[in-house]
PDB file of C-alpha atoms in Angstrom:
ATOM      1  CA  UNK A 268     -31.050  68.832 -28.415  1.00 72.00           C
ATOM      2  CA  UNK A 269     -31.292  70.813 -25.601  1.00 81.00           C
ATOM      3  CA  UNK A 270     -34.946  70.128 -25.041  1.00 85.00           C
ATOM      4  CA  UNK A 271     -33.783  66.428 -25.434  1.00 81.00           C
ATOM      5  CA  UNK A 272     -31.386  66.721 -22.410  1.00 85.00           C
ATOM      6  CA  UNK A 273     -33.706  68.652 -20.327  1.00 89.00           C
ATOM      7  CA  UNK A 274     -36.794  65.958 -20.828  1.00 91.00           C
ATOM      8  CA  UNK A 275     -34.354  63.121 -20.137  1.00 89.00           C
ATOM      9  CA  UNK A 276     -32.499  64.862 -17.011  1.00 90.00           C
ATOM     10  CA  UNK A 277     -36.003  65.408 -15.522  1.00 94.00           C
ATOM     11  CA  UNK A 278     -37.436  61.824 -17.008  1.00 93.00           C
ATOM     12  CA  UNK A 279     -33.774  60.789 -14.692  1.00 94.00           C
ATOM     13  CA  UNK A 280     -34.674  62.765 -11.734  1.00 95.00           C
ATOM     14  CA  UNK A 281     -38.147  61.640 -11.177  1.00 96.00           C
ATOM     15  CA  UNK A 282     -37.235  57.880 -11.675  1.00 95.00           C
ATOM     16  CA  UNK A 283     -34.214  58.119  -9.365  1.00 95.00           C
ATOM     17  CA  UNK A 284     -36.187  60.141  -6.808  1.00 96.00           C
ATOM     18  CA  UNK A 285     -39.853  57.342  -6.764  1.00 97.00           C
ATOM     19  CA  UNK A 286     -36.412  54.688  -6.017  1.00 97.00           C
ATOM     20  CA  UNK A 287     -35.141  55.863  -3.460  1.00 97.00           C
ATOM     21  CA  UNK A 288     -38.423  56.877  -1.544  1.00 98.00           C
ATOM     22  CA  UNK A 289     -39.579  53.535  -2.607  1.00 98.00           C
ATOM     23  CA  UNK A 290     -36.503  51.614  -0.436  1.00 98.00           C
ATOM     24  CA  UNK A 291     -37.393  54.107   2.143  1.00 98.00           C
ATOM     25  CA  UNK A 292     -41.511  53.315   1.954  1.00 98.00           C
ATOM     26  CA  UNK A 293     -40.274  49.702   2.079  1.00 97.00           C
ATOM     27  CA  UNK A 294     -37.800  50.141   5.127  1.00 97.00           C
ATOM     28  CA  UNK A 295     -40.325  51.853   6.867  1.00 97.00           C
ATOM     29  CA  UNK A 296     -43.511  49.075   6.012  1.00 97.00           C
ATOM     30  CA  UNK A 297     -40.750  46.341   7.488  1.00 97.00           C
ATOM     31  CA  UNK A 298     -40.653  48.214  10.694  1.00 96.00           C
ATOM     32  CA  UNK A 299     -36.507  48.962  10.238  1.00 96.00           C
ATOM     33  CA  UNK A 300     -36.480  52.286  11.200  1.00 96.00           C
ATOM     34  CA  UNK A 301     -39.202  54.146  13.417  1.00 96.00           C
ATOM     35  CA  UNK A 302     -38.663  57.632  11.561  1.00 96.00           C
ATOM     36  CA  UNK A 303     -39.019  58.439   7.824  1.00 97.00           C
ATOM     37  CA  UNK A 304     -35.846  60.510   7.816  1.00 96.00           C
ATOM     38  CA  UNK A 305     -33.092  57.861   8.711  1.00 96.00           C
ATOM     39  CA  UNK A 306     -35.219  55.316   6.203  1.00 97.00           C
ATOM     40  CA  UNK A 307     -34.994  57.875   3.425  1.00 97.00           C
ATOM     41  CA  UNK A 308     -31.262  58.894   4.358  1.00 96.00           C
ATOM     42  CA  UNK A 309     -30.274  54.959   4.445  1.00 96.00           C
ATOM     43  CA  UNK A 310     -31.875  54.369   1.441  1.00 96.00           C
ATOM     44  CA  UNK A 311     -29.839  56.989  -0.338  1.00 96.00           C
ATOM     45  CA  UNK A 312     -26.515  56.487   0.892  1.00 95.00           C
ATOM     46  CA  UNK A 313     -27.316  52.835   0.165  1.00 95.00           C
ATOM     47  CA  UNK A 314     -28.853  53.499  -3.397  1.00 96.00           C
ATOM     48  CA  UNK A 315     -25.832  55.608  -4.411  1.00 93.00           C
ATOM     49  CA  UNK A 316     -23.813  53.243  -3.167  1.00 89.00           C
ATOM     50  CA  UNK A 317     -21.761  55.543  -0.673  1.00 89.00           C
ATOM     51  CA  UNK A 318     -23.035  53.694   2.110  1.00 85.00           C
ATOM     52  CA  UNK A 319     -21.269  55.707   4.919  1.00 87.00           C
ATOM     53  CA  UNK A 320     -21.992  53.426   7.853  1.00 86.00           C
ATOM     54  CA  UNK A 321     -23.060  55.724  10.262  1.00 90.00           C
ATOM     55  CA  UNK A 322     -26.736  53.993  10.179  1.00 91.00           C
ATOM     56  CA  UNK A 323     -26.863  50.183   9.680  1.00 90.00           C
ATOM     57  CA  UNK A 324     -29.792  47.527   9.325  1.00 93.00           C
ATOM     58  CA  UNK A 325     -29.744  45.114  11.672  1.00 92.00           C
ATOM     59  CA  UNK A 326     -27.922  41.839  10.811  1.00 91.00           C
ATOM     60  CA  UNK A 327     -30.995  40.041   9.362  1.00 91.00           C
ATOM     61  CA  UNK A 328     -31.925  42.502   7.032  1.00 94.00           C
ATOM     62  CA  UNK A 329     -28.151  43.735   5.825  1.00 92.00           C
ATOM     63  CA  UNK A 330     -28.657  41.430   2.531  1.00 94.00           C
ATOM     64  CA  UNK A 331     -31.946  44.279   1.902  1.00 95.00           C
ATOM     65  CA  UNK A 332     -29.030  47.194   1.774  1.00 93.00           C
ATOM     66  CA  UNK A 333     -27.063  45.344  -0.455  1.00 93.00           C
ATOM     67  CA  UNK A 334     -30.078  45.032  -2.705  1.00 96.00           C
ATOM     68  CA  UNK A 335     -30.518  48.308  -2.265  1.00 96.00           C
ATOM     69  CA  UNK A 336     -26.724  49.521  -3.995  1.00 95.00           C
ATOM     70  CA  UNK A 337     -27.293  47.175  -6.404  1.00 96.00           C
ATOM     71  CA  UNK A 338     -30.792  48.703  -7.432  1.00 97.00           C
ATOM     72  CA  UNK A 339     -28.783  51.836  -7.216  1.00 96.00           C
ATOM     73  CA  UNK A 340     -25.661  50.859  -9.422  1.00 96.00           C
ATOM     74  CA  UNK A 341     -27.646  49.081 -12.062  1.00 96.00           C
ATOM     75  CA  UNK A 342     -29.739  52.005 -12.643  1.00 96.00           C
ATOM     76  CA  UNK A 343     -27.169  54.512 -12.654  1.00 95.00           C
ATOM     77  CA  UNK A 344     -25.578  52.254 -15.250  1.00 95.00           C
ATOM     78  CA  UNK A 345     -28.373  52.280 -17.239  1.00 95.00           C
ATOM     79  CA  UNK A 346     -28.815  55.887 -16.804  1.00 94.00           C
ATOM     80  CA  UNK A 347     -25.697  56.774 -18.641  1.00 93.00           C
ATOM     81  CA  UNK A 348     -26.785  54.451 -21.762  1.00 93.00           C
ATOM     82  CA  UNK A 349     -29.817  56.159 -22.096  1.00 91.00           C
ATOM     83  CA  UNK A 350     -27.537  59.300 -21.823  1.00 89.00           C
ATOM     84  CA  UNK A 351     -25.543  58.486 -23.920  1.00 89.00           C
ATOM     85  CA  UNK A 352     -28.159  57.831 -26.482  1.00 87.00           C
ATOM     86  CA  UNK A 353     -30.076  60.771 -25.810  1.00 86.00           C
ATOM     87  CA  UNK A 354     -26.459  62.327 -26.884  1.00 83.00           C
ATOM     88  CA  UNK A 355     -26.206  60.519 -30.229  1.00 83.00           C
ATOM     89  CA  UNK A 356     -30.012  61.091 -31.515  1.00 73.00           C
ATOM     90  CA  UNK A 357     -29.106  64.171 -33.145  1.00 69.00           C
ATOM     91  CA  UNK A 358     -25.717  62.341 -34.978  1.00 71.00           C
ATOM     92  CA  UNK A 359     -28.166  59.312 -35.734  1.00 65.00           C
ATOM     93  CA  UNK A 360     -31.023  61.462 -37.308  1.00 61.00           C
ATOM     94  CA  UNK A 361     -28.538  63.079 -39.296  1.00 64.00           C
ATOM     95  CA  UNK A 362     -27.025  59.857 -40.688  1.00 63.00           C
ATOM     96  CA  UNK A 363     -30.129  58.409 -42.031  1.00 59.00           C
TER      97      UNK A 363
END
């Protein structure tokens, strides 16, 4: 099980990770931010939908944050299924 867990928290990490350089890469190709760094720390604070506020789009292109926490949220949501399944493998082998 624990081998189970460790593929799936790493399967997690790298899928998370490609995201939220992804929303960055995508900031940064729309000419939002002239730096990686505030396009990458954006795009986390908007992906795990803290959004703190200290660095905001530009009216126009707000409604791309908001698609941004709502990547974010959905696949966090998703996360814990699979989680959660991951969890119940060994109960379900055992049942059958």
């Amino acid at each position: 099980m624990f081998f189970d867990l460790a593929i799936a928290g790493v399967w997690i990490l790298i899928v998370l990770t490609s995201s939220v350089w992804g929303w960055a890469a995508l900031y940064m190709s729309l000419d939002l931010f002239e730096q990686f760094e505030p396009a990458l720390y954006f795009s986390i604070a908007s992906f795990t939908t803290v959004g703190y506020g200290d660095v905001v789009l530009d009216a126009p292109w707000r409604l791309l944050a908001g698609m941004t926490a709502t990547h974010g949220l959905l696949t966090f949501g998703l996360f814990t299924a699979f989680l959660v399944e991951v969890f119940n493998f060994p109960t379900r082998a055992r049942r059958l």
